Amino acid sequence: MFRHDRCDRLQRLALKSGCRNCRANDPAVLGSFITVPAAFVVPKPDRLSFEEAATIPTTFLTAYYGLHRQAQLQPGERVLIHAAAGGVGQAAVQLAQRIGAEVWATASPSKWDVLKSSGVPQVMNSRSLDFADEIHSRTNGQGVDVVLNSLNGDFIPKSLEALRSNGRFVEIGKLGIWTAEQMQAARSDVGYFPFDLLDISLQTPDLIAQMLRELMADFQAGTLQPLPHKVFALQDVVSAFRFMAQAKHIGKVVIRIPDRSTPDTPIRADGSYLITGGLGALGMQVADWLAKQGARHLVLTGRRSPSPSVQQQIDQLEQAGTQVLIAQTDVANFEEVRHLLDTIATSMPPLRGILHAAGVLEDNLLQNQTWAQFDRVMQPKVAGAWNLHRLTQHQRSTFFVCFSSISALLGSPGQGNYAAANAFLDALSHHRRALGLPSSSINWGPWGEAGMAASLSDREQARWAAQGITPIATEQGLQILGDLIDRRIPQAGVVPIDWSKFSLPQGIIPPFLAELLTTAPTAAPSEIRQQLDRSAPIDRRRLLMAHVRSQIAKVLGLSSADAIDPQQGFSDLGMDSLMSVELRSRLQTSLECVVPTSLAFDYPTVEAMVDYLLEELFPTAEAPEEPIATGSTGAIAADLEALSDSEAEALLLSKLNGMRY
């Protein structure tokens, strides 16, 4: 609706004159009761969300009237759009590009990349008067055909310098604009078109209605797109105005108004909910939870058909009244995802929520990873999330939740590919929020009874426990999932941690954890290190030998350390590169010292490692050189002088043979 730039659902619509296009409860304007001229109201295109629709009326009407009706911009002409990163400016860029004109733009330097990414290569500084000279230089003195101006002061005469003979100057500014007489005196050849859209709406309301209908047809067809926007909830309206006052936004700032016609809940019986990776153990737990929250239409994807146990769970959901669509879909395949979404759109209620939980593990140390391993891990996470984003960004959904991993925040030995894939999910969530779209990325720790972590070996689970990280109970995790969906937080880490035990390799503490760790209880000194410090040198080797063997047994998953031969190579024992990293971390923590990453490779037996660690923990002092007795040099020289040539030769040969040269 023009003049308000608001879009909501009306409980009652009162019009000055009959509105044949609108009905009560149609998407229209903010408020339960409102009086508005019928000419200023058009139905919202189905493909747009309410927030997207709110970016359109004033911005596109202003640009449309200025460029189409006034300047009559033609294909191939050059148009200079000032403040092109603003609302009207971005609308004008789209309209000019659709006409086929050549767009020249000014904006603050921090916003240049946005304009260039939208197909505007000629971008200049809106805070400098150099743009006129740049235009003359780049056009060989020809200049531009049309100026869409919103700046005042010296920018007006400078813009005229950039305007070619018989050009058109469209003025949408309000303060400090020139009169027709001033323009005539400065450039009598120029067509001057200052206007105020509000005045035009009062004088010719039917023209506004006609332009709105023309624009909405283009938005419905997809030839025009809503402006970039940042959305704030109604309760955050103060933050929204503060953000707008900083003038750092691109496009529009939009306030989201709660939909009062339906219950304010993210999970509803009249919507469909998609779970990727939905045929796995964790996916089925989430599906069951959604059904208990009131969802009646679920879509579960997986690349294989459901196992007998999963099929049994699906049967139970259907018997309880939940429609379940099983889709053998590779979410990394764009066309397969498109087909799935088309199926949902034609055979199920509107898609209101997406939970992207697909993923695979393929662990290895970074230096041993291949691109094929990275690709296999990234396809379901990265390509899958991006396909879902691209194909649903113009739909109105309640939530878009990515199941990320704590590995993207804390790192995890051997999971460089997995951490990178999940970091993409985190970044995508923030990107969607910047576009005004719903999104949350949850950096989950290991789940206890479901998910990939539940299938880890005892050794791998013990590694988590040694770091103070305990598994997430399923019931607790699902409750947290519901809380985060309700709160609409862009990113959250969820992991139970005992901060007194928590440690990272080499003591590296990320800045965002520093405060938690400094307030956590101080860890008790290492027991083995205290024993070594108190022991006599003769006992230290025995104690350290027993400790190293016990740590190796834990890493290898052995029930006893007795079977470990101190002289047997670690590779013969079955230790791989990931295990060597874990052993190093265990020893570094328990002995309270820094040891090299290559410890197990440089000292590949228990004996060699113990010798090295003893020297590092308790370096032996260098024995002082024995002083040479006074006069001894002279005595040795005298003895040599007393030898015959044959005796001296025999002594020299004996010394050389003793040196084994």
PDB file of N, CA, C and O in Angstrom, residues 297-322:
ATOM      1  N   HIS A 297       2.149 -32.339   8.948  1.00  0.00           N
ATOM      2  CA  HIS A 297       2.624 -32.627   7.593  1.00  0.00           C
ATOM      3  C   HIS A 297       4.148 -32.535   7.585  1.00  0.00           C
ATOM      4  O   HIS A 297       4.717 -31.445   7.696  1.00  0.00           O
ATOM      5  N   LEU A 298       4.816 -33.684   7.471  1.00  0.00           N
ATOM      6  CA  LEU A 298       6.277 -33.741   7.530  1.00  0.00           C
ATOM      7  C   LEU A 298       6.839 -34.300   6.231  1.00  0.00           C
ATOM      8  O   LEU A 298       6.242 -35.186   5.610  1.00  0.00           O
ATOM      9  N   VAL A 299       8.002 -33.772   5.831  1.00  0.00           N
ATOM     10  CA  VAL A 299       8.733 -34.270   4.666  1.00  0.00           C
ATOM     11  C   VAL A 299      10.120 -34.676   5.150  1.00  0.00           C
ATOM     12  O   VAL A 299      10.873 -33.841   5.672  1.00  0.00           O
ATOM     13  N   LEU A 300      10.448 -35.959   5.005  1.00  0.00           N
ATOM     14  CA  LEU A 300      11.726 -36.492   5.478  1.00  0.00           C
ATOM     15  C   LEU A 300      12.560 -36.923   4.278  1.00  0.00           C
ATOM     16  O   LEU A 300      12.104 -37.742   3.465  1.00  0.00           O
ATOM     17  N   THR A 301      13.770 -36.372   4.153  1.00  0.00           N
ATOM     18  CA  THR A 301      14.615 -36.721   3.013  1.00  0.00           C
ATOM     19  C   THR A 301      15.788 -37.579   3.457  1.00  0.00           C
ATOM     20  O   THR A 301      16.262 -37.503   4.588  1.00  0.00           O
ATOM     21  N   GLY A 302      16.257 -38.377   2.531  1.00  0.00           N
ATOM     22  CA  GLY A 302      17.457 -39.184   2.710  1.00  0.00           C
ATOM     23  C   GLY A 302      17.835 -39.751   1.361  1.00  0.00           C
ATOM     24  O   GLY A 302      16.992 -39.846   0.454  1.00  0.00           O
ATOM     25  N   ARG A 303      19.081 -40.142   1.215  1.00  0.00           N
ATOM     26  CA  ARG A 303      19.496 -40.678  -0.089  1.00  0.00           C
ATOM     27  C   ARG A 303      19.165 -42.167  -0.235  1.00  0.00           C
ATOM     28  O   ARG A 303      19.284 -42.722  -1.310  1.00  0.00           O
ATOM     29  N   ARG A 304      18.772 -42.807   0.875  1.00  0.00           N
ATOM     30  CA  ARG A 304      18.395 -44.222   0.838  1.00  0.00           C
ATOM     31  C   ARG A 304      16.997 -44.386   1.405  1.00  0.00           C
ATOM     32  O   ARG A 304      16.493 -43.511   2.093  1.00  0.00           O
ATOM     33  N   SER A 305      16.407 -45.499   1.128  1.00  0.00           N
ATOM     34  CA  SER A 305      15.079 -45.785   1.676  1.00  0.00           C
ATOM     35  C   SER A 305      15.205 -46.022   3.180  1.00  0.00           C
ATOM     36  O   SER A 305      16.272 -46.401   3.679  1.00  0.00           O
ATOM     37  N   PRO A 306      14.137 -45.822   3.929  1.00  0.00           N
ATOM     38  CA  PRO A 306      14.218 -45.966   5.387  1.00  0.00           C
ATOM     39  C   PRO A 306      14.492 -47.409   5.809  1.00  0.00           C
ATOM     40  O   PRO A 306      14.019 -48.359   5.177  1.00  0.00           O
ATOM     41  N   SER A 307      15.254 -47.551   6.886  1.00  0.00           N
ATOM     42  CA  SER A 307      15.514 -48.868   7.448  1.00  0.00           C
ATOM     43  C   SER A 307      14.233 -49.399   8.083  1.00  0.00           C
ATOM     44  O   SER A 307      13.283 -48.651   8.321  1.00  0.00           O
ATOM     45  N   PRO A 308      14.160 -50.704   8.382  1.00  0.00           N
ATOM     46  CA  PRO A 308      12.950 -51.251   9.010  1.00  0.00           C
ATOM     47  C   PRO A 308      12.571 -50.544  10.307  1.00  0.00           C
ATOM     48  O   PRO A 308      11.384 -50.286  10.552  1.00  0.00           O
ATOM     49  N   SER A 309      13.562 -50.207  11.134  1.00  0.00           N
ATOM     50  CA  SER A 309      13.240 -49.536  12.398  1.00  0.00           C
ATOM     51  C   SER A 309      12.716 -48.124  12.160  1.00  0.00           C
ATOM     52  O   SER A 309      11.791 -47.667  12.843  1.00  0.00           O
ATOM     53  N   VAL A 310      13.302 -47.424  11.181  1.00  0.00           N
ATOM     54  CA  VAL A 310      12.835 -46.075  10.856  1.00  0.00           C
ATOM     55  C   VAL A 310      11.432 -46.140  10.257  1.00  0.00           C
ATOM     56  O   VAL A 310      10.565 -45.316  10.578  1.00  0.00           O
ATOM     57  N   GLN A 311      11.196 -47.134   9.392  1.00  0.00           N
ATOM     58  CA  GLN A 311       9.867 -47.275   8.795  1.00  0.00           C
ATOM     59  C   GLN A 311       8.814 -47.524   9.866  1.00  0.00           C
ATOM     60  O   GLN A 311       7.671 -47.029   9.775  1.00  0.00           O
ATOM     61  N   GLN A 312       9.183 -48.269  10.890  1.00  0.00           N
ATOM     62  CA  GLN A 312       8.254 -48.515  11.990  1.00  0.00           C
ATOM     63  C   GLN A 312       7.898 -47.217  12.708  1.00  0.00           C
ATOM     64  O   GLN A 312       6.736 -46.980  13.056  1.00  0.00           O
ATOM     65  N   GLN A 313       8.903 -46.338  12.910  1.00  0.00           N
ATOM     66  CA  GLN A 313       8.634 -45.051  13.542  1.00  0.00           C
ATOM     67  C   GLN A 313       7.739 -44.175  12.665  1.00  0.00           C
ATOM     68  O   GLN A 313       6.855 -43.470  13.165  1.00  0.00           O
ATOM     69  N   ILE A 314       7.967 -44.236  11.356  1.00  0.00           N
ATOM     70  CA  ILE A 314       7.136 -43.457  10.424  1.00  0.00           C
ATOM     71  C   ILE A 314       5.691 -43.951  10.468  1.00  0.00           C
ATOM     72  O   ILE A 314       4.736 -43.158  10.471  1.00  0.00           O
ATOM     73  N   ASP A 315       5.519 -45.276  10.511  1.00  0.00           N
ATOM     74  CA  ASP A 315       4.176 -45.845  10.596  1.00  0.00           C
ATOM     75  C   ASP A 315       3.458 -45.352  11.847  1.00  0.00           C
ATOM     76  O   ASP A 315       2.252 -45.044  11.813  1.00  0.00           O
ATOM     77  N   GLN A 316       4.184 -45.263  12.949  1.00  0.00           N
ATOM     78  CA  GLN A 316       3.577 -44.793  14.196  1.00  0.00           C
ATOM     79  C   GLN A 316       3.146 -43.332  14.078  1.00  0.00           C
ATOM     80  O   GLN A 316       2.084 -42.942  14.588  1.00  0.00           O
ATOM     81  N   LEU A 317       3.957 -42.502  13.401  1.00  0.00           N
ATOM     82  CA  LEU A 317       3.581 -41.103  13.197  1.00  0.00           C
ATOM     83  C   LEU A 317       2.307 -40.994  12.362  1.00  0.00           C
ATOM     84  O   LEU A 317       1.409 -40.199  12.665  1.00  0.00           O
ATOM     85  N   GLU A 318       2.230 -41.813  11.309  1.00  0.00           N
ATOM     86  CA  GLU A 318       1.057 -41.756  10.427  1.00  0.00           C
ATOM     87  C   GLU A 318      -0.192 -42.263  11.141  1.00  0.00           C
ATOM     88  O   GLU A 318      -1.296 -41.722  10.950  1.00  0.00           O
ATOM     89  N   GLN A 319      -0.024 -43.288  11.963  1.00  0.00           N
ATOM     90  CA  GLN A 319      -1.169 -43.793  12.718  1.00  0.00           C
ATOM     91  C   GLN A 319      -1.689 -42.759  13.712  1.00  0.00           C
ATOM     92  O   GLN A 319      -2.876 -42.744  14.041  1.00  0.00           O
ATOM     93  N   ALA A 320      -0.784 -41.861  14.168  1.00  0.00           N
ATOM     94  CA  ALA A 320      -1.184 -40.814  15.107  1.00  0.00           C
ATOM     95  C   ALA A 320      -1.774 -39.596  14.402  1.00  0.00           C
ATOM     96  O   ALA A 320      -2.111 -38.606  15.050  1.00  0.00           O
ATOM     97  N   GLY A 321      -1.865 -39.634  13.059  1.00  0.00           N
ATOM     98  CA  GLY A 321      -2.511 -38.551  12.328  1.00  0.00           C
ATOM     99  C   GLY A 321      -1.582 -37.592  11.621  1.00  0.00           C
ATOM    100  O   GLY A 321      -2.016 -36.530  11.161  1.00  0.00           O
ATOM    101  N   THR A 322      -0.296 -37.937  11.490  1.00  0.00           N
ATOM    102  CA  THR A 322       0.673 -37.062  10.813  1.00  0.00           C
ATOM    103  C   THR A 322       0.948 -37.580   9.405  1.00  0.00           C
ATOM    104  O   THR A 322       1.299 -38.752   9.231  1.00  0.00           O
TER     105      THR A 322
END
